[in-house]
Amino acid sequence: MNEQDKQDISNILSEVTNHLMINGSMVFISGLLYGKLGISLFFFHYARYTGNSLYEEYARCLVDLVKAQIHDDYPLDYERGLAGVGAGLDYLKKHGYYDVGSELMYMIDSKIIKMVDYERRVGLLTGFGRYLMSRYETNPAMKDSLIRLIDLLINPSAPVQTNSDSLSLLCDLCSLGIREEMIESCLSDSMDALIKDVEKEPISGKLFTLIKLSQIPSCSLCRTAACDALSDIFTKKRAQFADINSFQWLLQCEKLVKENEFHFFLPKIKSKIEKNIASFDPSKLDELFSNHQDFAFQGGYAGLGMALISILDTDHVSWINLLKI
């Protein structure tokens, strides 16, 4: 990347920052992917990238607003609710940005652990799993709740085999060695249907799940299928990436390809990312956004800002794990 490219990215990033500074505190939703907490993550990263403490002060103000909005009937989901807020706050502490203190985190722990025993909807359970797994790294006591959650997801009455986000979570849990044999059996049973889905729709989160599955010994066929899909997308040049969601998809893809040794495709993915950046015009950013999620961490201004920081400085890529598959 030459100096002019870096300057172009910085110009877009400045425009994104201005939009978020003006509007961030007025976003009603307080959650991670579509609310104030996701915007605060952008400003914490941007403060560290620029060395400007003003952005960190603003980020802390946003976190304080999020904390003030949490109440007994607060939503529980990952996208807008407590599971995502907990995962985001845990992320901030782990990466040395901000520590909200143990009292709030223990409250979230207690609430999510309790709800695992009552909830049966796969989407919500998957969000709980994301939170519990993030906490498990520093709190091994979460293991019992994760085991209970795995049992619920793998239950025959739960349509987990058609939910790529849930299958992705199970892949991550399998790598931790929790209920490993049971998870591998479930993933193996899901493999054929997932391969067919990726053949129909390669540019989706299902491809990421397929890439993760390729590391499971009993799912070795997934590697060939994942290679075919990646080749179809990047070698045959059939894919179009025209919005922020697809830009973030490219970054998620790049990260997973690196981690799972599909290195042949990295130059092609990087080329797509660079072409995607070149298509952004700072004066026309508003045209990229058309709904209430304009400022969101996933698919909005905050997400675009995070992506641009990651391209300028590869030390800022850990946030990608917080996105939904």
PDB file of C-alpha atoms in Angstrom:
ATOM      1  CA  MET A   1       0.000   0.000   0.000  1.00  0.00           C
ATOM      2  CA  ASN A   2       1.518   3.321  -1.068  1.00  0.00           C
ATOM      3  CA  GLU A   3       1.376   6.638   0.773  1.00  0.00           C
ATOM      4  CA  GLN A   4      -1.456   7.962  -1.385  1.00  0.00           C
ATOM      5  CA  ASP A   5      -3.582   4.916  -0.538  1.00  0.00           C
ATOM      6  CA  LYS A   6      -2.911   5.458   3.155  1.00  0.00           C
ATOM      7  CA  GLN A   7      -3.866   9.116   2.839  1.00  0.00           C
ATOM      8  CA  ASP A   8      -7.089   8.197   1.038  1.00  0.00           C
ATOM      9  CA  ILE A   9      -7.984   5.761   3.832  1.00  0.00           C
ATOM     10  CA  SER A  10      -7.174   8.397   6.473  1.00  0.00           C
ATOM     11  CA  ASN A  11      -9.483  10.854   4.711  1.00  0.00           C
ATOM     12  CA  ILE A  12     -12.364   8.373   4.770  1.00  0.00           C
ATOM     13  CA  LEU A  13     -11.580   7.552   8.397  1.00  0.00           C
ATOM     14  CA  SER A  14     -11.729  11.238   9.341  1.00  0.00           C
ATOM     15  CA  GLU A  15     -15.152  11.553   7.744  1.00  0.00           C
ATOM     16  CA  VAL A  16     -16.376   8.424   9.557  1.00  0.00           C
ATOM     17  CA  THR A  17     -15.056   9.768  12.869  1.00  0.00           C
ATOM     18  CA  ASN A  18     -16.859  13.086  12.398  1.00  0.00           C
ATOM     19  CA  HIS A  19     -20.172  11.332  11.747  1.00  0.00           C
ATOM     20  CA  LEU A  20     -19.772   9.153  14.835  1.00  0.00           C
ATOM     21  CA  MET A  21     -18.689  12.009  17.110  1.00  0.00           C
ATOM     22  CA  ILE A  22     -21.784  13.992  16.162  1.00  0.00           C
ATOM     23  CA  ASN A  23     -24.289  11.139  16.344  1.00  0.00           C
ATOM     24  CA  GLY A  24     -22.843   8.391  18.553  1.00  0.00           C
ATOM     25  CA  SER A  25     -24.359   9.440  21.870  1.00  0.00           C
ATOM     26  CA  MET A  26     -27.788   9.906  20.280  1.00  0.00           C
ATOM     27  CA  VAL A  27     -28.082   6.294  19.083  1.00  0.00           C
ATOM     28  CA  PHE A  28     -30.924   4.840  21.129  1.00  0.00           C
ATOM     29  CA  ILE A  29     -29.818   1.200  21.115  1.00  0.00           C
ATOM     30  CA  SER A  30     -27.005   0.561  23.589  1.00  0.00           C
ATOM     31  CA  GLY A  31     -25.848  -2.883  22.422  1.00  0.00           C
ATOM     32  CA  LEU A  32     -22.693  -4.174  20.763  1.00  0.00           C
ATOM     33  CA  LEU A  33     -23.419  -4.751  17.081  1.00  0.00           C
ATOM     34  CA  TYR A  34     -26.038  -2.051  16.489  1.00  0.00           C
ATOM     35  CA  GLY A  35     -25.641   0.383  19.372  1.00  0.00           C
ATOM     36  CA  LYS A  36     -23.499   2.694  21.461  1.00  0.00           C
ATOM     37  CA  LEU A  37     -21.150   0.031  22.796  1.00  0.00           C
ATOM     38  CA  GLY A  38     -19.982  -0.877  19.300  1.00  0.00           C
ATOM     39  CA  ILE A  39     -19.370   2.799  18.560  1.00  0.00           C
ATOM     40  CA  SER A  40     -17.336   3.080  21.774  1.00  0.00           C
ATOM     41  CA  LEU A  41     -15.124   0.201  20.603  1.00  0.00           C
ATOM     42  CA  PHE A  42     -14.326   2.151  17.463  1.00  0.00           C
ATOM     43  CA  PHE A  43     -13.292   5.207  19.493  1.00  0.00           C
ATOM     44  CA  PHE A  44     -11.139   3.182  21.894  1.00  0.00           C
ATOM     45  CA  HIS A  45      -9.300   1.695  18.916  1.00  0.00           C
ATOM     46  CA  TYR A  46      -9.068   5.053  17.155  1.00  0.00           C
ATOM     47  CA  ALA A  47      -7.709   6.717  20.293  1.00  0.00           C
ATOM     48  CA  ARG A  48      -4.966   4.114  20.538  1.00  0.00           C
ATOM     49  CA  TYR A  49      -4.225   4.353  16.812  1.00  0.00           C
ATOM     50  CA  THR A  50      -3.990   8.170  16.794  1.00  0.00           C
ATOM     51  CA  GLY A  51      -2.677   8.686  20.327  1.00  0.00           C
ATOM     52  CA  ASN A  52      -5.450  11.246  20.870  1.00  0.00           C
ATOM     53  CA  SER A  53      -6.980  10.926  24.356  1.00  0.00           C
ATOM     54  CA  LEU A  54     -10.036  12.966  23.306  1.00  0.00           C
ATOM     55  CA  TYR A  55     -11.409   9.935  21.503  1.00  0.00           C
ATOM     56  CA  GLU A  56     -10.851   7.742  24.561  1.00  0.00           C
ATOM     57  CA  GLU A  57     -12.774  10.213  26.731  1.00  0.00           C
ATOM     58  CA  TYR A  58     -15.672  10.091  24.289  1.00  0.00           C
ATOM     59  CA  ALA A  59     -15.550   6.284  24.241  1.00  0.00           C
ATOM     60  CA  ARG A  60     -15.709   6.170  28.048  1.00  0.00           C
ATOM     61  CA  CYS A  61     -18.726   8.493  27.996  1.00  0.00           C
ATOM     62  CA  LEU A  62     -20.489   6.112  25.613  1.00  0.00           C
ATOM     63  CA  VAL A  63     -19.746   3.142  27.885  1.00  0.00           C
ATOM     64  CA  ASP A  64     -21.165   5.074  30.849  1.00  0.00           C
ATOM     65  CA  LEU A  65     -24.353   5.708  28.835  1.00  0.00           C
ATOM     66  CA  VAL A  66     -24.572   1.985  28.064  1.00  0.00           C
ATOM     67  CA  LYS A  67     -24.186   1.076  31.734  1.00  0.00           C
ATOM     68  CA  ALA A  68     -26.934   3.533  32.667  1.00  0.00           C
ATOM     69  CA  GLN A  69     -29.348   1.886  30.221  1.00  0.00           C
ATOM     70  CA  ILE A  70     -29.010  -1.633  31.649  1.00  0.00           C
ATOM     71  CA  HIS A  71     -32.050  -2.651  33.707  1.00  0.00           C
ATOM     72  CA  ASP A  72     -33.902  -5.791  34.837  1.00  0.00           C
ATOM     73  CA  ASP A  73     -35.853  -6.118  31.586  1.00  0.00           C
ATOM     74  CA  TYR A  74     -32.912  -5.323  29.334  1.00  0.00           C
ATOM     75  CA  PRO A  75     -32.861  -7.456  26.113  1.00  0.00           C
ATOM     76  CA  LEU A  76     -30.668 -10.549  26.335  1.00  0.00           C
ATOM     77  CA  ASP A  77     -29.577 -11.113  22.731  1.00  0.00           C
ATOM     78  CA  TYR A  78     -26.061 -10.713  21.359  1.00  0.00           C
ATOM     79  CA  GLU A  79     -26.798  -8.142  18.672  1.00  0.00           C
ATOM     80  CA  ARG A  80     -28.492  -5.459  20.776  1.00  0.00           C
ATOM     81  CA  GLY A  81     -28.735  -6.865  24.299  1.00  0.00           C
ATOM     82  CA  LEU A  82     -26.927  -8.107  27.368  1.00  0.00           C
ATOM     83  CA  ALA A  83     -24.934 -10.982  25.852  1.00  0.00           C
ATOM     84  CA  GLY A  84     -23.313  -8.648  23.328  1.00  0.00           C
ATOM     85  CA  VAL A  85     -22.795  -5.892  25.896  1.00  0.00           C
ATOM     86  CA  GLY A  86     -21.066  -8.387  28.184  1.00  0.00           C
ATOM     87  CA  ALA A  87     -18.859  -9.696  25.377  1.00  0.00           C
ATOM     88  CA  GLY A  88     -17.944  -6.139  24.377  1.00  0.00           C
ATOM     89  CA  LEU A  89     -17.108  -5.048  27.920  1.00  0.00           C
ATOM     90  CA  ASP A  90     -15.051  -8.209  28.431  1.00  0.00           C
ATOM     91  CA  TYR A  91     -13.204  -7.405  25.196  1.00  0.00           C
ATOM     92  CA  LEU A  92     -12.397  -3.887  26.392  1.00  0.00           C
ATOM     93  CA  LYS A  93     -10.899  -5.196  29.612  1.00  0.00           C
ATOM     94  CA  LYS A  94      -8.877  -7.980  27.978  1.00  0.00           C
ATOM     95  CA  HIS A  95      -7.309  -5.588  25.492  1.00  0.00           C
ATOM     96  CA  GLY A  96      -6.499  -2.931  28.052  1.00  0.00           C
ATOM     97  CA  TYR A  97      -9.008  -0.304  26.920  1.00  0.00           C
ATOM     98  CA  TYR A  98     -11.411  -0.018  29.860  1.00  0.00           C
ATOM     99  CA  ASP A  99     -12.391  -2.010  32.941  1.00  0.00           C
ATOM    100  CA  VAL A 100     -15.992  -1.474  34.069  1.00  0.00           C
ATOM    101  CA  GLY A 101     -15.355  -3.400  37.290  1.00  0.00           C
ATOM    102  CA  SER A 102     -16.313  -6.827  38.549  1.00  0.00           C
ATOM    103  CA  GLU A 103     -19.757  -5.955  39.929  1.00  0.00           C
ATOM    104  CA  LEU A 104     -21.368  -5.308  36.550  1.00  0.00           C
ATOM    105  CA  MET A 105     -19.646  -8.277  34.919  1.00  0.00           C
ATOM    106  CA  TYR A 106     -20.765 -10.636  37.695  1.00  0.00           C
ATOM    107  CA  MET A 107     -24.316  -9.364  37.260  1.00  0.00           C
ATOM    108  CA  ILE A 108     -24.180 -10.160  33.543  1.00  0.00           C
ATOM    109  CA  ASP A 109     -22.604 -13.557  34.309  1.00  0.00           C
ATOM    110  CA  SER A 110     -25.420 -14.390  36.701  1.00  0.00           C
ATOM    111  CA  LYS A 111     -28.161 -13.291  34.314  1.00  0.00           C
ATOM    112  CA  ILE A 112     -26.830 -15.176  31.289  1.00  0.00           C
ATOM    113  CA  ILE A 113     -26.030 -18.342  33.255  1.00  0.00           C
ATOM    114  CA  LYS A 114     -29.556 -18.341  34.663  1.00  0.00           C
ATOM    115  CA  MET A 115     -31.149 -17.828  31.246  1.00  0.00           C
ATOM    116  CA  VAL A 116     -29.255 -20.758  29.711  1.00  0.00           C
ATOM    117  CA  ASP A 117     -31.488 -23.019  31.793  1.00  0.00           C
ATOM    118  CA  TYR A 118     -34.684 -21.390  30.491  1.00  0.00           C
ATOM    119  CA  GLU A 119     -33.983 -20.424  26.893  1.00  0.00           C
ATOM    120  CA  ARG A 120     -34.523 -22.809  23.951  1.00  0.00           C
ATOM    121  CA  ARG A 121     -34.250 -20.521  20.921  1.00  0.00           C
ATOM    122  CA  VAL A 122     -31.100 -21.359  18.977  1.00  0.00           C
ATOM    123  CA  GLY A 123     -30.277 -17.753  18.099  1.00  0.00           C
ATOM    124  CA  LEU A 124     -30.360 -16.556  21.708  1.00  0.00           C
ATOM    125  CA  LEU A 125     -28.493 -19.616  22.962  1.00  0.00           C
ATOM    126  CA  THR A 126     -25.778 -18.977  20.393  1.00  0.00           C
ATOM    127  CA  GLY A 127     -25.429 -15.403  21.636  1.00  0.00           C
ATOM    128  CA  PHE A 128     -25.199 -16.642  25.217  1.00  0.00           C
ATOM    129  CA  GLY A 129     -22.512 -19.076  24.069  1.00  0.00           C
ATOM    130  CA  ARG A 130     -20.479 -16.281  22.522  1.00  0.00           C
ATOM    131  CA  TYR A 131     -20.560 -14.396  25.814  1.00  0.00           C
ATOM    132  CA  LEU A 132     -19.817 -17.420  28.010  1.00  0.00           C
ATOM    133  CA  MET A 133     -16.925 -18.464  25.794  1.00  0.00           C
ATOM    134  CA  SER A 134     -15.367 -15.008  26.008  1.00  0.00           C
ATOM    135  CA  ARG A 135     -15.639 -15.148  29.804  1.00  0.00           C
ATOM    136  CA  TYR A 136     -14.408 -18.754  30.019  1.00  0.00           C
ATOM    137  CA  GLU A 137     -10.893 -17.667  29.051  1.00  0.00           C
ATOM    138  CA  THR A 138     -10.553 -15.836  32.371  1.00  0.00           C
ATOM    139  CA  ASN A 139     -13.249 -17.622  34.385  1.00  0.00           C
ATOM    140  CA  PRO A 140     -13.118 -21.448  34.122  1.00  0.00           C
ATOM    141  CA  ALA A 141     -16.282 -21.621  36.246  1.00  0.00           C
ATOM    142  CA  MET A 142     -18.194 -20.904  33.012  1.00  0.00           C
ATOM    143  CA  LYS A 143     -17.475 -24.445  31.822  1.00  0.00           C
ATOM    144  CA  ASP A 144     -20.571 -26.002  33.413  1.00  0.00           C
ATOM    145  CA  SER A 145     -22.829 -23.462  31.708  1.00  0.00           C
ATOM    146  CA  LEU A 146     -21.091 -24.030  28.377  1.00  0.00           C
ATOM    147  CA  ILE A 147     -21.623 -27.791  28.722  1.00  0.00           C
ATOM    148  CA  ARG A 148     -25.311 -27.205  29.429  1.00  0.00           C
ATOM    149  CA  LEU A 149     -25.569 -24.874  26.442  1.00  0.00           C
ATOM    150  CA  ILE A 150     -23.867 -27.385  24.123  1.00  0.00           C
ATOM    151  CA  ASP A 151     -26.307 -30.078  25.221  1.00  0.00           C
ATOM    152  CA  LEU A 152     -29.201 -27.759  24.364  1.00  0.00           C
ATOM    153  CA  LEU A 153     -27.799 -26.803  20.955  1.00  0.00           C
ATOM    154  CA  ILE A 154     -27.128 -30.391  19.958  1.00  0.00           C
ATOM    155  CA  ASN A 155     -30.553 -31.551  21.121  1.00  0.00           C
ATOM    156  CA  PRO A 156     -32.418 -33.104  18.157  1.00  0.00           C
ATOM    157  CA  SER A 157     -35.264 -30.607  18.600  1.00  0.00           C
ATOM    158  CA  ALA A 158     -32.898 -27.640  18.052  1.00  0.00           C
ATOM    159  CA  PRO A 159     -32.362 -26.767  14.346  1.00  0.00           C
ATOM    160  CA  VAL A 160     -28.675 -26.085  14.919  1.00  0.00           C
ATOM    161  CA  GLN A 161     -27.639 -27.892  11.730  1.00  0.00           C
ATOM    162  CA  THR A 162     -29.191 -25.125   9.624  1.00  0.00           C
ATOM    163  CA  ASN A 163     -27.745 -22.247  11.668  1.00  0.00           C
ATOM    164  CA  SER A 164     -24.232 -21.324  10.504  1.00  0.00           C
ATOM    165  CA  ASP A 165     -23.633 -19.006  13.464  1.00  0.00           C
ATOM    166  CA  SER A 166     -24.405 -21.827  15.911  1.00  0.00           C
ATOM    167  CA  LEU A 167     -22.237 -24.298  13.993  1.00  0.00           C
ATOM    168  CA  SER A 168     -19.413 -21.760  14.038  1.00  0.00           C
ATOM    169  CA  LEU A 169     -19.782 -21.431  17.814  1.00  0.00           C
ATOM    170  CA  LEU A 170     -19.654 -25.225  18.173  1.00  0.00           C
ATOM    171  CA  CYS A 171     -16.431 -25.290  16.128  1.00  0.00           C
ATOM    172  CA  ASP A 172     -14.894 -22.756  18.520  1.00  0.00           C
ATOM    173  CA  LEU A 173     -16.063 -24.692  21.578  1.00  0.00           C
ATOM    174  CA  CYS A 174     -14.698 -27.929  20.120  1.00  0.00           C
ATOM    175  CA  SER A 175     -11.271 -26.294  19.841  1.00  0.00           C
ATOM    176  CA  LEU A 176     -11.443 -25.646  23.605  1.00  0.00           C
ATOM    177  CA  GLY A 177     -11.908 -29.368  24.234  1.00  0.00           C
ATOM    178  CA  ILE A 178     -15.407 -29.016  25.736  1.00  0.00           C
ATOM    179  CA  ARG A 179     -17.785 -31.900  24.802  1.00  0.00           C
ATOM    180  CA  GLU A 180     -15.393 -32.552  21.925  1.00  0.00           C
ATOM    181  CA  GLU A 181     -16.708 -35.935  20.741  1.00  0.00           C
ATOM    182  CA  MET A 182     -20.350 -34.864  20.897  1.00  0.00           C
ATOM    183  CA  ILE A 183     -19.650 -31.663  18.977  1.00  0.00           C
ATOM    184  CA  GLU A 184     -17.589 -33.455  16.324  1.00  0.00           C
ATOM    185  CA  SER A 185     -20.438 -35.898  15.748  1.00  0.00           C
ATOM    186  CA  CYS A 186     -22.929 -33.046  15.321  1.00  0.00           C
ATOM    187  CA  LEU A 187     -20.624 -31.148  12.980  1.00  0.00           C
ATOM    188  CA  SER A 188     -19.993 -34.245  10.911  1.00  0.00           C
ATOM    189  CA  ASP A 189     -23.744 -34.773  10.531  1.00  0.00           C
ATOM    190  CA  SER A 190     -24.126 -31.144   9.427  1.00  0.00           C
ATOM    191  CA  MET A 191     -21.303 -31.242   6.872  1.00  0.00           C
ATOM    192  CA  ASP A 192     -23.176 -32.344   3.734  1.00  0.00           C
ATOM    193  CA  ALA A 193     -25.990 -29.823   4.142  1.00  0.00           C
ATOM    194  CA  LEU A 194     -23.489 -27.028   4.840  1.00  0.00           C
ATOM    195  CA  ILE A 195     -21.449 -27.859   1.728  1.00  0.00           C
ATOM    196  CA  LYS A 196     -24.598 -27.682  -0.416  1.00  0.00           C
ATOM    197  CA  ASP A 197     -25.564 -24.357   1.154  1.00  0.00           C
ATOM    198  CA  VAL A 198     -22.130 -22.882   0.429  1.00  0.00           C
ATOM    199  CA  GLU A 199     -22.327 -24.081  -3.175  1.00  0.00           C
ATOM    200  CA  LYS A 200     -25.564 -22.102  -3.548  1.00  0.00           C
ATOM    201  CA  GLU A 201     -24.398 -19.053  -1.583  1.00  0.00           C
ATOM    202  CA  PRO A 202     -20.602 -18.884  -1.238  1.00  0.00           C
ATOM    203  CA  ILE A 203     -20.424 -15.268  -0.049  1.00  0.00           C
ATOM    204  CA  SER A 204     -21.981 -15.830   3.361  1.00  0.00           C
ATOM    205  CA  GLY A 205     -21.151 -16.741   6.931  1.00  0.00           C
ATOM    206  CA  LYS A 206     -21.657 -20.369   5.977  1.00  0.00           C
ATOM    207  CA  LEU A 207     -18.336 -20.343   4.146  1.00  0.00           C
ATOM    208  CA  PHE A 208     -16.590 -19.254   7.357  1.00  0.00           C
ATOM    209  CA  THR A 209     -18.190 -22.149   9.211  1.00  0.00           C
ATOM    210  CA  LEU A 210     -17.065 -24.489   6.431  1.00  0.00           C
ATOM    211  CA  ILE A 211     -13.483 -23.204   6.754  1.00  0.00           C
ATOM    212  CA  LYS A 212     -13.581 -23.839  10.509  1.00  0.00           C
ATOM    213  CA  LEU A 213     -15.055 -27.312   9.978  1.00  0.00           C
ATOM    214  CA  SER A 214     -12.151 -28.176   7.678  1.00  0.00           C
ATOM    215  CA  GLN A 215      -9.906 -28.382  10.763  1.00  0.00           C
ATOM    216  CA  ILE A 216     -12.072 -31.133  12.324  1.00  0.00           C
ATOM    217  CA  PRO A 217     -10.606 -34.572  11.392  1.00  0.00           C
ATOM    218  CA  SER A 218     -14.018 -36.120  10.687  1.00  0.00           C
ATOM    219  CA  CYS A 219     -14.947 -33.199   8.394  1.00  0.00           C
ATOM    220  CA  SER A 220     -11.953 -33.273   6.049  1.00  0.00           C
ATOM    221  CA  LEU A 221     -14.219 -33.043   2.983  1.00  0.00           C
ATOM    222  CA  CYS A 222     -14.958 -29.487   4.062  1.00  0.00           C
ATOM    223  CA  ARG A 223     -11.460 -28.381   3.084  1.00  0.00           C
ATOM    224  CA  THR A 224     -11.987 -29.302  -0.561  1.00  0.00           C
ATOM    225  CA  ALA A 225     -15.406 -27.667  -0.561  1.00  0.00           C
ATOM    226  CA  ALA A 226     -14.027 -24.517   1.095  1.00  0.00           C
ATOM    227  CA  CYS A 227     -11.214 -24.329  -1.480  1.00  0.00           C
ATOM    228  CA  ASP A 228     -13.742 -24.677  -4.307  1.00  0.00           C
ATOM    229  CA  ALA A 229     -15.876 -21.876  -2.850  1.00  0.00           C
ATOM    230  CA  LEU A 230     -12.902 -19.557  -2.280  1.00  0.00           C
ATOM    231  CA  SER A 231     -11.696 -20.237  -5.819  1.00  0.00           C
ATOM    232  CA  ASP A 232     -15.138 -19.494  -7.207  1.00  0.00           C
ATOM    233  CA  ILE A 233     -15.252 -16.185  -5.350  1.00  0.00           C
ATOM    234  CA  PHE A 234     -11.717 -14.887  -5.797  1.00  0.00           C
ATOM    235  CA  THR A 235     -10.192 -16.662  -8.798  1.00  0.00           C
ATOM    236  CA  LYS A 236     -13.141 -16.534 -11.176  1.00  0.00           C
ATOM    237  CA  LYS A 237     -13.792 -12.941 -10.130  1.00  0.00           C
ATOM    238  CA  ARG A 238     -17.535 -13.395  -9.969  1.00  0.00           C
ATOM    239  CA  ALA A 239     -17.980 -11.661  -6.611  1.00  0.00           C
ATOM    240  CA  GLN A 240     -19.058  -8.062  -6.140  1.00  0.00           C
ATOM    241  CA  PHE A 241     -18.365  -6.290  -2.840  1.00  0.00           C
ATOM    242  CA  ALA A 242     -20.245  -3.024  -2.825  1.00  0.00           C
ATOM    243  CA  ASP A 243     -21.211  -2.228   0.770  1.00  0.00           C
ATOM    244  CA  ILE A 244     -19.879  -2.189   4.314  1.00  0.00           C
ATOM    245  CA  ASN A 245     -21.210  -5.644   5.198  1.00  0.00           C
ATOM    246  CA  SER A 246     -19.345  -7.194   2.282  1.00  0.00           C
ATOM    247  CA  PHE A 247     -16.217  -5.202   3.198  1.00  0.00           C
ATOM    248  CA  GLN A 248     -16.352  -6.622   6.720  1.00  0.00           C
ATOM    249  CA  TRP A 249     -17.008 -10.047   5.200  1.00  0.00           C
ATOM    250  CA  LEU A 250     -13.728  -9.745   3.294  1.00  0.00           C
ATOM    251  CA  LEU A 251     -11.833  -8.913   6.489  1.00  0.00           C
ATOM    252  CA  GLN A 252     -13.436 -11.840   8.323  1.00  0.00           C
ATOM    253  CA  CYS A 253     -12.530 -14.060   5.391  1.00  0.00           C
ATOM    254  CA  GLU A 254      -8.921 -12.855   5.361  1.00  0.00           C
ATOM    255  CA  LYS A 255      -8.548 -13.540   9.087  1.00  0.00           C
ATOM    256  CA  LEU A 256     -10.025 -17.047   8.884  1.00  0.00           C
ATOM    257  CA  VAL A 257      -8.009 -17.940   5.789  1.00  0.00           C
ATOM    258  CA  LYS A 258      -4.817 -16.973   7.648  1.00  0.00           C
ATOM    259  CA  GLU A 259      -5.761 -18.916  10.776  1.00  0.00           C
ATOM    260  CA  ASN A 260      -6.763 -22.058   8.889  1.00  0.00           C
ATOM    261  CA  GLU A 261      -3.910 -22.206   6.363  1.00  0.00           C
ATOM    262  CA  PHE A 262      -5.695 -21.404   3.113  1.00  0.00           C
ATOM    263  CA  HIS A 263      -2.754 -19.140   2.281  1.00  0.00           C
ATOM    264  CA  PHE A 264      -3.065 -19.444  -1.510  1.00  0.00           C
ATOM    265  CA  PHE A 265      -6.076 -17.128  -1.441  1.00  0.00           C
ATOM    266  CA  LEU A 266      -4.578 -14.343   0.699  1.00  0.00           C
ATOM    267  CA  PRO A 267      -3.177 -12.217  -2.163  1.00  0.00           C
ATOM    268  CA  LYS A 268      -6.514 -12.418  -3.984  1.00  0.00           C
ATOM    269  CA  ILE A 269      -8.436 -11.390  -0.865  1.00  0.00           C
ATOM    270  CA  LYS A 270      -6.055  -8.482  -0.231  1.00  0.00           C
ATOM    271  CA  SER A 271      -6.558  -7.346  -3.821  1.00  0.00           C
ATOM    272  CA  LYS A 272     -10.349  -7.359  -3.338  1.00  0.00           C
ATOM    273  CA  ILE A 273      -9.981  -5.366  -0.115  1.00  0.00           C
ATOM    274  CA  GLU A 274      -7.846  -2.726  -1.831  1.00  0.00           C
ATOM    275  CA  LYS A 275     -10.317  -2.410  -4.710  1.00  0.00           C
ATOM    276  CA  ASN A 276     -13.134  -2.107  -2.194  1.00  0.00           C
ATOM    277  CA  ILE A 277     -11.368   0.761  -0.417  1.00  0.00           C
ATOM    278  CA  ALA A 278     -10.739   2.517  -3.709  1.00  0.00           C
ATOM    279  CA  SER A 279     -14.485   2.559  -4.352  1.00  0.00           C
ATOM    280  CA  PHE A 280     -15.251   4.608  -1.205  1.00  0.00           C
ATOM    281  CA  ASP A 281     -15.687   8.338  -1.698  1.00  0.00           C
ATOM    282  CA  PRO A 282     -15.534  10.320   1.596  1.00  0.00           C
ATOM    283  CA  SER A 283     -18.012  12.876   0.235  1.00  0.00           C
ATOM    284  CA  LYS A 284     -20.576  10.173  -0.585  1.00  0.00           C
ATOM    285  CA  LEU A 285     -20.467   7.995   2.528  1.00  0.00           C
ATOM    286  CA  ASP A 286     -24.128   8.708   3.280  1.00  0.00           C
ATOM    287  CA  GLU A 287     -25.074   6.777   0.154  1.00  0.00           C
ATOM    288  CA  LEU A 288     -23.709   3.596   1.744  1.00  0.00           C
ATOM    289  CA  PHE A 289     -26.161   3.748   4.624  1.00  0.00           C
ATOM    290  CA  SER A 290     -29.930   3.836   4.395  1.00  0.00           C
ATOM    291  CA  ASN A 291     -31.473   2.760   7.707  1.00  0.00           C
ATOM    292  CA  HIS A 292     -31.358   3.033  11.496  1.00  0.00           C
ATOM    293  CA  GLN A 293     -28.217   0.898  11.650  1.00  0.00           C
ATOM    294  CA  ASP A 294     -26.128   3.609   9.936  1.00  0.00           C
ATOM    295  CA  PHE A 295     -23.736   3.957  12.866  1.00  0.00           C
ATOM    296  CA  ALA A 296     -23.500   0.259  13.713  1.00  0.00           C
ATOM    297  CA  PHE A 297     -20.437  -1.802  14.590  1.00  0.00           C
ATOM    298  CA  GLN A 298     -21.662  -4.452  12.132  1.00  0.00           C
ATOM    299  CA  GLY A 299     -22.464  -2.923   8.759  1.00  0.00           C
ATOM    300  CA  GLY A 300     -22.379   0.783   9.694  1.00  0.00           C
ATOM    301  CA  TYR A 301     -20.021   3.719  10.209  1.00  0.00           C
ATOM    302  CA  ALA A 302     -18.383   2.182  13.301  1.00  0.00           C
ATOM    303  CA  GLY A 303     -17.773  -1.048  11.409  1.00  0.00           C
ATOM    304  CA  LEU A 304     -16.287   0.805   8.451  1.00  0.00           C
ATOM    305  CA  GLY A 305     -14.047   2.776  10.792  1.00  0.00           C
ATOM    306  CA  MET A 306     -12.825  -0.392  12.506  1.00  0.00           C
ATOM    307  CA  ALA A 307     -12.111  -1.983   9.131  1.00  0.00           C
ATOM    308  CA  LEU A 308     -10.086   0.997   7.941  1.00  0.00           C
ATOM    309  CA  ILE A 309      -8.035   1.121  11.154  1.00  0.00           C
ATOM    310  CA  SER A 310      -7.278  -2.597  10.718  1.00  0.00           C
ATOM    311  CA  ILE A 311      -5.974  -1.990   7.207  1.00  0.00           C
ATOM    312  CA  LEU A 312      -3.734   0.860   8.340  1.00  0.00           C
ATOM    313  CA  ASP A 313      -2.494  -1.023  11.418  1.00  0.00           C
ATOM    314  CA  THR A 314      -2.701  -4.830  11.601  1.00  0.00           C
ATOM    315  CA  ASP A 315      -2.434  -4.694  15.415  1.00  0.00           C
ATOM    316  CA  HIS A 316      -6.136  -3.742  15.339  1.00  0.00           C
ATOM    317  CA  VAL A 317      -7.801  -6.936  14.075  1.00  0.00           C
ATOM    318  CA  SER A 318      -8.971  -8.670  17.269  1.00  0.00           C
ATOM    319  CA  TRP A 319     -12.370  -6.927  17.070  1.00  0.00           C
ATOM    320  CA  ILE A 320     -13.310  -9.047  14.047  1.00  0.00           C
ATOM    321  CA  ASN A 321     -14.065 -11.960  16.383  1.00  0.00           C
ATOM    322  CA  LEU A 322     -16.947  -9.966  17.867  1.00  0.00           C
ATOM    323  CA  LEU A 323     -18.839  -9.841  14.557  1.00  0.00           C
ATOM    324  CA  LYS A 324     -21.575 -12.312  13.788  1.00  0.00           C
ATOM    325  CA  ILE A 325     -20.768 -14.939  11.192  1.00  0.00           C
TER     326      ILE A 325
END
